[in-house]
PDB file of C-alpha atoms and ligand atoms in Angstrom:
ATOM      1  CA  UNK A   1     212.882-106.914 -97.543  1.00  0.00           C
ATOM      2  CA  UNK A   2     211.679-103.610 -96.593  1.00  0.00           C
ATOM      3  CA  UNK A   3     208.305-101.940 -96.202  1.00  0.00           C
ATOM      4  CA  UNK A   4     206.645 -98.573 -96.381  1.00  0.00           C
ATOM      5  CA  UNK A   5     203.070 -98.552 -95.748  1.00  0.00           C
ATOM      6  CA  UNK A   6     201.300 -95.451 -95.399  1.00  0.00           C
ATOM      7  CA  UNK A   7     198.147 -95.187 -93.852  1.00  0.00           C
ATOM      8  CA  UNK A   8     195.957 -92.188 -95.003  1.00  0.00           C
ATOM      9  CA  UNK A   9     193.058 -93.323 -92.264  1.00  0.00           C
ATOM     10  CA  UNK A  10     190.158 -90.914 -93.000  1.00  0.00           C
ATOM     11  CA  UNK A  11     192.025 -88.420 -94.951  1.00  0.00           C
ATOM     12  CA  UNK A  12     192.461 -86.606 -98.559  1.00  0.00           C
ATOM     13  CA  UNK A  13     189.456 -86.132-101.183  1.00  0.00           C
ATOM     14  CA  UNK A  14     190.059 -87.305-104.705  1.00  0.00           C
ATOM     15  CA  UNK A  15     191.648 -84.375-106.033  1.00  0.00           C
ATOM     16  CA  UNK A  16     194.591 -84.082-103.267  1.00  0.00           C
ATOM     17  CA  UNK A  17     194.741 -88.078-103.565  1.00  0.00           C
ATOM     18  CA  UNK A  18     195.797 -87.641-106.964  1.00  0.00           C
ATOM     19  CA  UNK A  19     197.930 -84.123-106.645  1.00  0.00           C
ATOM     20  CA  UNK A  20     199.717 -86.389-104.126  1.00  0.00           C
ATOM     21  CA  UNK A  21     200.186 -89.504-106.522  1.00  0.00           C
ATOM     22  CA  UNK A  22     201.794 -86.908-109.603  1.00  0.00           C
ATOM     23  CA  UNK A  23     204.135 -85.764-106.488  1.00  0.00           C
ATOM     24  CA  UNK A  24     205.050 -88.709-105.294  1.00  0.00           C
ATOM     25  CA  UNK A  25     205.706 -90.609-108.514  1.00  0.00           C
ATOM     26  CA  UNK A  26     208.036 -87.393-109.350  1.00  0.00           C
ATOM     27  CA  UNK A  27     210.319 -88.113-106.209  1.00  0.00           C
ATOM     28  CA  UNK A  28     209.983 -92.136-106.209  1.00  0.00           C
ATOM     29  CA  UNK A  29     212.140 -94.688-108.217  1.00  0.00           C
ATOM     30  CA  UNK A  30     211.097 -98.098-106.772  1.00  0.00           C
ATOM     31  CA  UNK A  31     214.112-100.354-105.930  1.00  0.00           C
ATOM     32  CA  UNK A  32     213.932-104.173-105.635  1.00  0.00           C
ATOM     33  CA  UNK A  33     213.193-105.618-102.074  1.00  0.00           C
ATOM     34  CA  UNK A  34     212.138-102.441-100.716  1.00  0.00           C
ATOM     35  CA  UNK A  35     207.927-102.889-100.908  1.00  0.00           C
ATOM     36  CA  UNK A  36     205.441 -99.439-101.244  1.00  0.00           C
ATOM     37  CA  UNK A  37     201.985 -99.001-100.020  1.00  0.00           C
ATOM     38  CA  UNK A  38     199.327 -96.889-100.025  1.00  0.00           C
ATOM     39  CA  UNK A  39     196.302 -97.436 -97.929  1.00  0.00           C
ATOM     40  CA  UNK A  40     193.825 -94.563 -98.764  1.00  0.00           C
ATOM     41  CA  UNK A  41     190.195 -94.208 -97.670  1.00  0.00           C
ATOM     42  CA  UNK A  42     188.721 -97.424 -99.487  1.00  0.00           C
ATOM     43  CA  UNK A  43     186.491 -94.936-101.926  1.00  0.00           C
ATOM     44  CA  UNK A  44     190.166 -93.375-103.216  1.00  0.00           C
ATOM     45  CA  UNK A  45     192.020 -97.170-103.905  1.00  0.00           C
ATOM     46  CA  UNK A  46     191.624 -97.095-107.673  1.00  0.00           C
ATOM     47  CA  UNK A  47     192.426 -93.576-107.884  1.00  0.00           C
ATOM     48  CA  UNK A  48     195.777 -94.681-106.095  1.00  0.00           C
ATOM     49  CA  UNK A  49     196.171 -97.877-107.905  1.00  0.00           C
ATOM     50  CA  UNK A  50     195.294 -96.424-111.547  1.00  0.00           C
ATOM     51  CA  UNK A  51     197.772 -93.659-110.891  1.00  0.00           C
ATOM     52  CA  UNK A  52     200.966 -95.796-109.000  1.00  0.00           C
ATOM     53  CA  UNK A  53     200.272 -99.053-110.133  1.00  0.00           C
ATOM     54  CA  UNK A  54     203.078 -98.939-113.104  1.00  0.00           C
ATOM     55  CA  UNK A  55     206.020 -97.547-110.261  1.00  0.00           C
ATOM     56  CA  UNK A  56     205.391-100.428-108.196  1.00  0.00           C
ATOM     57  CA  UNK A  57     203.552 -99.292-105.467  1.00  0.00           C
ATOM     58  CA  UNK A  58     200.407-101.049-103.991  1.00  0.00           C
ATOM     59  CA  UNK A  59     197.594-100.684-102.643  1.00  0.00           C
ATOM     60  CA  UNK A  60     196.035-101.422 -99.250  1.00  0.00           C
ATOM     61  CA  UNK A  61     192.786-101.383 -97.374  1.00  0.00           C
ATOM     62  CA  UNK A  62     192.965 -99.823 -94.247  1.00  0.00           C
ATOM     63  CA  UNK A  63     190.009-102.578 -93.207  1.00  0.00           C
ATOM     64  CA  UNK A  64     187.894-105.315 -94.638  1.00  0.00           C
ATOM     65  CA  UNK A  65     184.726-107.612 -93.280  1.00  0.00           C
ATOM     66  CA  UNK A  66     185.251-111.795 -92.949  1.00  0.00           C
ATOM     67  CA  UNK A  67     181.958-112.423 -94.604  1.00  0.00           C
ATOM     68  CA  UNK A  68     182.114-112.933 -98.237  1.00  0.00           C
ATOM     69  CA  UNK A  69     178.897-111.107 -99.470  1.00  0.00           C
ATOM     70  CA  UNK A  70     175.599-110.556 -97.784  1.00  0.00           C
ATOM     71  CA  UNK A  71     173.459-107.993 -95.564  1.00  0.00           C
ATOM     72  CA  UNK A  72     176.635-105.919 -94.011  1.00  0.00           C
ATOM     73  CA  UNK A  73     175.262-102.053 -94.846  1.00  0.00           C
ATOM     74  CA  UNK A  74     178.844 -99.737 -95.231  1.00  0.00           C
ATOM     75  CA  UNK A  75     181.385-103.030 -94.922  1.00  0.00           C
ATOM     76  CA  UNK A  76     183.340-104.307 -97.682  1.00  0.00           C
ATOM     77  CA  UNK A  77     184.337-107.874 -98.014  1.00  0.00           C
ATOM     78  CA  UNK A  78     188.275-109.455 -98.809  1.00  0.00           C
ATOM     79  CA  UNK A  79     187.366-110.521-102.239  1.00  0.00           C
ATOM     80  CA  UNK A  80     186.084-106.766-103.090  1.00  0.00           C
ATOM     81  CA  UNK A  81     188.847-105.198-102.134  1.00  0.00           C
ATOM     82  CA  UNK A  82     190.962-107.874-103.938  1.00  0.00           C
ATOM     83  CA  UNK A  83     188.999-106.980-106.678  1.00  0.00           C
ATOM     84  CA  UNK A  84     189.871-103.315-106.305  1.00  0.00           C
ATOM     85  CA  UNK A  85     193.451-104.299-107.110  1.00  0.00           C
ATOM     86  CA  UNK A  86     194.503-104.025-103.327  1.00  0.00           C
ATOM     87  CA  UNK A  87     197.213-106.379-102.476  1.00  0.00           C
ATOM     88  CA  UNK A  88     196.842-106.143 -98.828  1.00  0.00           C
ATOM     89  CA  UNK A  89     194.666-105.197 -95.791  1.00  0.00           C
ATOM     90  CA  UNK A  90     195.444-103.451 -92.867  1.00  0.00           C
ATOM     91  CA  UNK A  91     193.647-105.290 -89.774  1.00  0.00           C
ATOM     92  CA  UNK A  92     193.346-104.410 -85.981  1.00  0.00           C
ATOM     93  CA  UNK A  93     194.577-100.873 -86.184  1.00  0.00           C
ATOM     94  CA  UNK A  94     194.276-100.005 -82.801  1.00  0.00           C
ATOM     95  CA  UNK A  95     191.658 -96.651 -83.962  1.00  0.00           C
ATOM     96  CA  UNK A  96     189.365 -99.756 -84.928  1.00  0.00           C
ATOM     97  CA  UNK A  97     189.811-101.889 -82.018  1.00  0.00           C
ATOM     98  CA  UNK A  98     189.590 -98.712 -79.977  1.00  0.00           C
ATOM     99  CA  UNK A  99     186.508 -96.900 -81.507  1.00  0.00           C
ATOM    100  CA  UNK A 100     185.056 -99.743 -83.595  1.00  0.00           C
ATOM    101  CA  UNK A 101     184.832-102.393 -80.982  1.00  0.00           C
ATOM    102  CA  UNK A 102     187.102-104.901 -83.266  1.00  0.00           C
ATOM    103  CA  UNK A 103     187.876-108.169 -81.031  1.00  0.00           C
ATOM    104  CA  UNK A 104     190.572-110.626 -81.363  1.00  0.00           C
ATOM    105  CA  UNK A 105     187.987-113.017 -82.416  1.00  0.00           C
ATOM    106  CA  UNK A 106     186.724-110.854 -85.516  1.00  0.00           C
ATOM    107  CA  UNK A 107     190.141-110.202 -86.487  1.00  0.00           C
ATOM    108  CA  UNK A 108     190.803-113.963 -86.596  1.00  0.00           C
ATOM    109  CA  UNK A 109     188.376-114.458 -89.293  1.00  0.00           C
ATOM    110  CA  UNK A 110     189.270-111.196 -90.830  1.00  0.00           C
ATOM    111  CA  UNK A 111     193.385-112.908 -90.881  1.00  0.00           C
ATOM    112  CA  UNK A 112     191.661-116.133 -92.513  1.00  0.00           C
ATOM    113  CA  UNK A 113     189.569-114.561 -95.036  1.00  0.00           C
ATOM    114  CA  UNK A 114     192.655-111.866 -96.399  1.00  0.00           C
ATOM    115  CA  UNK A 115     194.652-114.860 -96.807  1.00  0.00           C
ATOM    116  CA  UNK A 116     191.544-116.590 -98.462  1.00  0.00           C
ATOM    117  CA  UNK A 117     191.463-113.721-100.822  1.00  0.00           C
ATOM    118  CA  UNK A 118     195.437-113.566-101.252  1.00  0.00           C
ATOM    119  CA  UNK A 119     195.483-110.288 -99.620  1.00  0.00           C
ATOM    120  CA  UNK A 120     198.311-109.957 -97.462  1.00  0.00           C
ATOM    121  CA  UNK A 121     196.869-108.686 -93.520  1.00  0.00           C
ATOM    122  CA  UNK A 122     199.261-106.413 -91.886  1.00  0.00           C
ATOM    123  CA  UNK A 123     198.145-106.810 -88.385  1.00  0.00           C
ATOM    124  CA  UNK A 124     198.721-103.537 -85.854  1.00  0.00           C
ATOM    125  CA  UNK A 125     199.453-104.376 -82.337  1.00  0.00           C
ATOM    126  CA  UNK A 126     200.211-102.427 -79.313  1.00  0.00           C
ATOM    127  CA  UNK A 127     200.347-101.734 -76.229  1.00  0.00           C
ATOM    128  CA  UNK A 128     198.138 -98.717 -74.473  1.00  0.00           C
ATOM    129  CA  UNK A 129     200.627 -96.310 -71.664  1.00  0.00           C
ATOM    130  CA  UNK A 130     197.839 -97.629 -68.794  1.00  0.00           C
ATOM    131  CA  UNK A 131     199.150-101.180 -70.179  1.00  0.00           C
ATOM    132  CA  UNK A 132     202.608-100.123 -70.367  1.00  0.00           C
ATOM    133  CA  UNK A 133     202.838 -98.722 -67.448  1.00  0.00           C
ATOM    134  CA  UNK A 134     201.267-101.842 -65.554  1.00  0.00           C
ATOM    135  CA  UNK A 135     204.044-103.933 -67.279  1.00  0.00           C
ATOM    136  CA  UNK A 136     201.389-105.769 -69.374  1.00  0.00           C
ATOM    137  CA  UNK A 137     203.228-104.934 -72.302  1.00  0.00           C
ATOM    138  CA  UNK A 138     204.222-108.338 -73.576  1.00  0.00           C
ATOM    139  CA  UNK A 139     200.917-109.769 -72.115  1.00  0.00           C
ATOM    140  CA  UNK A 140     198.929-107.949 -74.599  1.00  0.00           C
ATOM    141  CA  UNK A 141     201.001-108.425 -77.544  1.00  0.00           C
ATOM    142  CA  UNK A 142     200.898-111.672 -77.103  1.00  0.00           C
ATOM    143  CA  UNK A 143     197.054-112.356 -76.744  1.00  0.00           C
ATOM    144  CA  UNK A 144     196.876-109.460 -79.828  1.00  0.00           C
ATOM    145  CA  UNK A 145     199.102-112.315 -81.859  1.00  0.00           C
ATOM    146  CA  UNK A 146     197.230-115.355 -80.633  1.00  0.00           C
ATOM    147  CA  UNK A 147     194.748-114.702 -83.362  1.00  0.00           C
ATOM    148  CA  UNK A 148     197.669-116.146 -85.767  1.00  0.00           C
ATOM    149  CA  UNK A 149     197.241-119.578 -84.149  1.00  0.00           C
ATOM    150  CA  UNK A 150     195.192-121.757 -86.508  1.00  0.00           C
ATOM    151  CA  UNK A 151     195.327-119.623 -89.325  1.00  0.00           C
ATOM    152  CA  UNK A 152     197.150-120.455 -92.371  1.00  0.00           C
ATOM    153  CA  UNK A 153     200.959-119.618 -92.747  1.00  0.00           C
ATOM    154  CA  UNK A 154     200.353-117.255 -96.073  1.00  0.00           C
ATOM    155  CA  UNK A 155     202.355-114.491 -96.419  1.00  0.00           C
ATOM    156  CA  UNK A 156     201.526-111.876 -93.480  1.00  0.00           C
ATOM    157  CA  UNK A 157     203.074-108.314 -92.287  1.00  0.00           C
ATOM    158  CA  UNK A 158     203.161-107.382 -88.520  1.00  0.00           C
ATOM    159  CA  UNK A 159     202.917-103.894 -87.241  1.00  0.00           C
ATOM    160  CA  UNK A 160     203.701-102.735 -83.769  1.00  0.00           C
ATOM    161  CA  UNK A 161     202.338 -99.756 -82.742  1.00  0.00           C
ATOM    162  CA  UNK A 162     202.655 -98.427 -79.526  1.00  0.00           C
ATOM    163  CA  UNK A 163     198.945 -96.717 -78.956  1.00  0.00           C
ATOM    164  CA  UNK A 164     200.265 -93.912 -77.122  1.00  0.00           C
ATOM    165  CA  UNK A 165     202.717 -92.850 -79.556  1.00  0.00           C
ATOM    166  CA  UNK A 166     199.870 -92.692 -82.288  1.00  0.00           C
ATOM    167  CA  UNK A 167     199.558 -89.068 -83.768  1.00  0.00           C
ATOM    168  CA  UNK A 168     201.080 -88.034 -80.636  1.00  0.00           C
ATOM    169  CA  UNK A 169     204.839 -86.874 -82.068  1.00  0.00           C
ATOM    170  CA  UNK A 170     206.149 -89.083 -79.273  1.00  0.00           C
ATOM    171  CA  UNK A 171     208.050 -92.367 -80.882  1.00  0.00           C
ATOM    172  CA  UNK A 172     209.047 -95.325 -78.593  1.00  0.00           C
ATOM    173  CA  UNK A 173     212.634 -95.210 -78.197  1.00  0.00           C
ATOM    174  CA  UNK A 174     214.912 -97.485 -79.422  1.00  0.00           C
ATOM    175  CA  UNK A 175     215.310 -99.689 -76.671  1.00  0.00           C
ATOM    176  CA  UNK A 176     211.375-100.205 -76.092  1.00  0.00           C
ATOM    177  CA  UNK A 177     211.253-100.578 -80.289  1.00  0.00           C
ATOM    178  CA  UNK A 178     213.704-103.355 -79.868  1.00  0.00           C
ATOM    179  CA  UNK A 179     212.143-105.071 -76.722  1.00  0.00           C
ATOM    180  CA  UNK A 180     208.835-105.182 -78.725  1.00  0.00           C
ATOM    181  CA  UNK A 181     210.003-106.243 -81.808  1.00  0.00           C
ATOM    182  CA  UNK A 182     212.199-109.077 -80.511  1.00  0.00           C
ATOM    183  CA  UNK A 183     209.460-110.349 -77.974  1.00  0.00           C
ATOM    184  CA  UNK A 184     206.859-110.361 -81.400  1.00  0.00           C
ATOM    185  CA  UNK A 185     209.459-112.069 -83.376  1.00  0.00           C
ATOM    186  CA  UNK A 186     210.243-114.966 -80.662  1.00  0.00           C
ATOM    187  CA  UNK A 187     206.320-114.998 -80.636  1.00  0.00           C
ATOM    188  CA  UNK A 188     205.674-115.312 -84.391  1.00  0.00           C
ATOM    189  CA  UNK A 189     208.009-118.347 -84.171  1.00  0.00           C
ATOM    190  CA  UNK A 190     206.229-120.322 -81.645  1.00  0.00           C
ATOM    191  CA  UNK A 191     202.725-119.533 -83.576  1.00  0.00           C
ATOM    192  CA  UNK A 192     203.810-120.009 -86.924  1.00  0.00           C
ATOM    193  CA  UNK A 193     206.986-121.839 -87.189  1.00  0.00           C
ATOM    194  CA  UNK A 194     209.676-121.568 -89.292  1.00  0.00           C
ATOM    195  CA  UNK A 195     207.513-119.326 -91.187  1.00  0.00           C
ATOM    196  CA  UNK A 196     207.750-116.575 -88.151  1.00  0.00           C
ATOM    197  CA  UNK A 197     211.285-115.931 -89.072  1.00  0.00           C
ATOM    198  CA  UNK A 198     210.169-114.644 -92.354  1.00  0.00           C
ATOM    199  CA  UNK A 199     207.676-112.240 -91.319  1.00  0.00           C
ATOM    200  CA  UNK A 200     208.143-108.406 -91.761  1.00  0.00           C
ATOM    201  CA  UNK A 201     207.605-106.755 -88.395  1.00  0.00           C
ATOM    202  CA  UNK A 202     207.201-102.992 -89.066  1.00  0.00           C
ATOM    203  CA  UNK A 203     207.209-100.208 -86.464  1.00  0.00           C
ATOM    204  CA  UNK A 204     204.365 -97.511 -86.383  1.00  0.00           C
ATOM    205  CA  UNK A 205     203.995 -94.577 -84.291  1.00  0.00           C
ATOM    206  CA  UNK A 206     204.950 -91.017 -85.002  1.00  0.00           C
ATOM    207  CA  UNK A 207     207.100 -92.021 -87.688  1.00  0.00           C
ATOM    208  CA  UNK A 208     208.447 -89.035 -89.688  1.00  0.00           C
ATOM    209  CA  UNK A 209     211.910 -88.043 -92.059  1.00  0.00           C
ATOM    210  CA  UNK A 210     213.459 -87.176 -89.086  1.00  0.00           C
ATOM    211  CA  UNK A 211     213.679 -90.056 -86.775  1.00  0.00           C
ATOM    212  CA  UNK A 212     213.123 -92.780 -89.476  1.00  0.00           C
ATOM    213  CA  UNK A 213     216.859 -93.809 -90.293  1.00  0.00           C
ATOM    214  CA  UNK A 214     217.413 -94.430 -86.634  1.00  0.00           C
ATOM    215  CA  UNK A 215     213.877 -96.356 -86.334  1.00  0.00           C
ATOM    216  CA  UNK A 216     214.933 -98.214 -89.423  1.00  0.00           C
ATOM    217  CA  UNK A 217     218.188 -99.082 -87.459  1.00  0.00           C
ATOM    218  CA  UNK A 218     217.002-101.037 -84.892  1.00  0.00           C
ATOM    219  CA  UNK A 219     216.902-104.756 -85.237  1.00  0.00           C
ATOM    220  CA  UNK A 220     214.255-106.724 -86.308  1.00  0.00           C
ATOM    221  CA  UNK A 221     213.013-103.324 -87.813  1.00  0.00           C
ATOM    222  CA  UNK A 222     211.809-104.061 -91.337  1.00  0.00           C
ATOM    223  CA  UNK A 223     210.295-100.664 -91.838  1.00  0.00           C
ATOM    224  CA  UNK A 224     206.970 -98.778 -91.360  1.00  0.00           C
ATOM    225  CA  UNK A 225     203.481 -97.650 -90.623  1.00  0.00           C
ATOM    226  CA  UNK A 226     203.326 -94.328 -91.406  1.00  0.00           C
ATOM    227  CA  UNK A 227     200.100 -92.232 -91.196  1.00  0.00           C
ATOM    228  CA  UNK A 228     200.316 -88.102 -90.238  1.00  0.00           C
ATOM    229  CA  UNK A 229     203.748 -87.926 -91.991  1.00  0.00           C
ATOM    230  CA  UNK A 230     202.400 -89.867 -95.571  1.00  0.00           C
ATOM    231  CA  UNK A 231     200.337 -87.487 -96.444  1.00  0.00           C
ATOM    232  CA  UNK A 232     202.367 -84.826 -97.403  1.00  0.00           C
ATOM    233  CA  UNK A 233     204.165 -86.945-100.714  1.00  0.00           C
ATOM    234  CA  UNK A 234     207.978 -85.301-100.399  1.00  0.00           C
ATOM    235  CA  UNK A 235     208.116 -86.577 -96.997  1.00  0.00           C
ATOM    236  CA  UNK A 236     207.243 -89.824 -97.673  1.00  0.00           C
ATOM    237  CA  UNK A 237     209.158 -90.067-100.590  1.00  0.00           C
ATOM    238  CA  UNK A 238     211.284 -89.174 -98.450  1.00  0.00           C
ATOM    239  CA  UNK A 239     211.259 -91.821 -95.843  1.00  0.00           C
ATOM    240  CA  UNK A 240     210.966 -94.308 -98.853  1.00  0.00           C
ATOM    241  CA  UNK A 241     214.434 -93.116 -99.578  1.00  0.00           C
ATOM    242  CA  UNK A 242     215.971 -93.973 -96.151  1.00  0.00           C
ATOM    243  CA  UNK A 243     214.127 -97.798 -96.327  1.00  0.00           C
ATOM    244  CA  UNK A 244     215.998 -97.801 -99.565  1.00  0.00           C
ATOM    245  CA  UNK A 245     219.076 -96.984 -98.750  1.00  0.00           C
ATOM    246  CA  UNK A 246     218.896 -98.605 -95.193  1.00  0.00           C
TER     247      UNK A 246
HETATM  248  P1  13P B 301     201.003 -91.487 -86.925  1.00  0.00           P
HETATM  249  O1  13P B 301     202.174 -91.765 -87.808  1.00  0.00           O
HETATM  250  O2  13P B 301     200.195 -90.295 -87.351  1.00  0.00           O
HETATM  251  O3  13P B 301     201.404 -91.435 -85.469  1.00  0.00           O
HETATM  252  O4  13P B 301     200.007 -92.732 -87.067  1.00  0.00           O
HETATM  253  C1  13P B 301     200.523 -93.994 -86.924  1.00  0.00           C
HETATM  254  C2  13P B 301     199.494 -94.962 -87.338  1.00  0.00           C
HETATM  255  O5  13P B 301     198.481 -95.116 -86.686  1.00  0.00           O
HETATM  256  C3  13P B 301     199.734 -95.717 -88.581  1.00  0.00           C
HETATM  257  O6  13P B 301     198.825 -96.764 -88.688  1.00  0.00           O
END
């Protein structure tokens, strides 16, 4: 299976959300085992949903509280955005860990409670350059993944996203991609079993029509997180095209 999730962060008002949807559904014929998201500013997902939902393509939060209902002024719970038709939620983008204070420990309940709601968490991780650079790569992927351990093996999407090639038109190259990807996979196994074999591991970071076939060709690659380069709908048609034909 592949994946194409786009991540519009804090972007697009209603009326270019759905010019973009009339684009994209122009240039997009869904094909099986190749999976579509959209994760839009939360107040646009049933603008996305009502207009995509009948090519195939899904919806995603971009984040989501662990508490069910209650007192939490500008938050929106798992079973809310369930109810918004989302299948999925996007937790522990680095921008949120970064600017929002998100721990490890919030995101494990935030892991339990998607899974409670049958939303599917795609989890960023990543590695800062100071971290990088100390070698402390593979340190901090691995405490970012330890908030797996105890959860539930539901279905659940990985994204690794090196922070310094976020929005910065500098991808990791194909040998750090690789490194990454095979160190998260090895990783997944020994938190979650057999079940860690299974799960999608997508790459994000600078991701755009030009350098996605090669991304896409790097092992244990199952597709990815897109966000500068999905909002513009030919392009990520587009880059849908190469997952498909990958
Ligand atoms: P860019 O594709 O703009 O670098 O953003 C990546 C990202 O943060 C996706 O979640």
């Amino acid at each position: 299976m592949r994946c194409v999730v786009a991540n519009w962060k804090m972007n697009l008002h209603f009326a270019e959300a759905s010019n973009f949807c009339a684009a994209f559904a122009e240039d997009y014929t869904p094909v099986e085992d190749v999976r579509v998201a959209i994760a839009p500013p939360s107040i646009l997902l049933w603008t996305i949903h009502s207009q995509l939902r009948e090519r195939g393509v899904t919806t995603f939060a971009q984040n989501g509280h662990f508490d069910s209902k209650g007192a939490f002024t500008g938050e929106i719970s798992m079973s809310q955005i369930r109810d918004a038709a989302c299948s999925g939620v996007i937790l522990g983008h680095s921008e949120r860990r970064r600017m929002f204070d998100e721990t490890d420990e919030t995101l494990a309940k935030k892991v339990a409670a998607a899974q409670g709601c049958k939303l599917l968490p795609l989890l960023c991780i990543g590695e800062t350059m100071v971290e990088r650079e100390r070698e402390q790569t593979f340190s901090v992927i691995q405490t970012q993944l330890s908030v797996l351990k105890g959860v539930s093996s539901g279905p659940i999407w990985v994204a690794y996203e090196p922070v310094w090639a976020i929005g910065t038109g500098r991808t990791a190259d194909a040998r750090q991609i690789h490194e990454a990807h095979h160190f998260i996979r090895e990783e997944l196994r020994v938190i979650l079993g057999e079940a860690g074999s299974a799960v999608p591991i997508l790459y994000g970071g600078s991701v755009n029509m030009g350098n996605f076939a090669n991304i896409l060709s790097v092992p244990e690659v199952a597709g990815a997180l897109v966000g500068g380069a999905s909002l513009d709908p030919t392009a990520f048609a587009q880059m849908v095209k190469v997952a498909q034909s990958a």
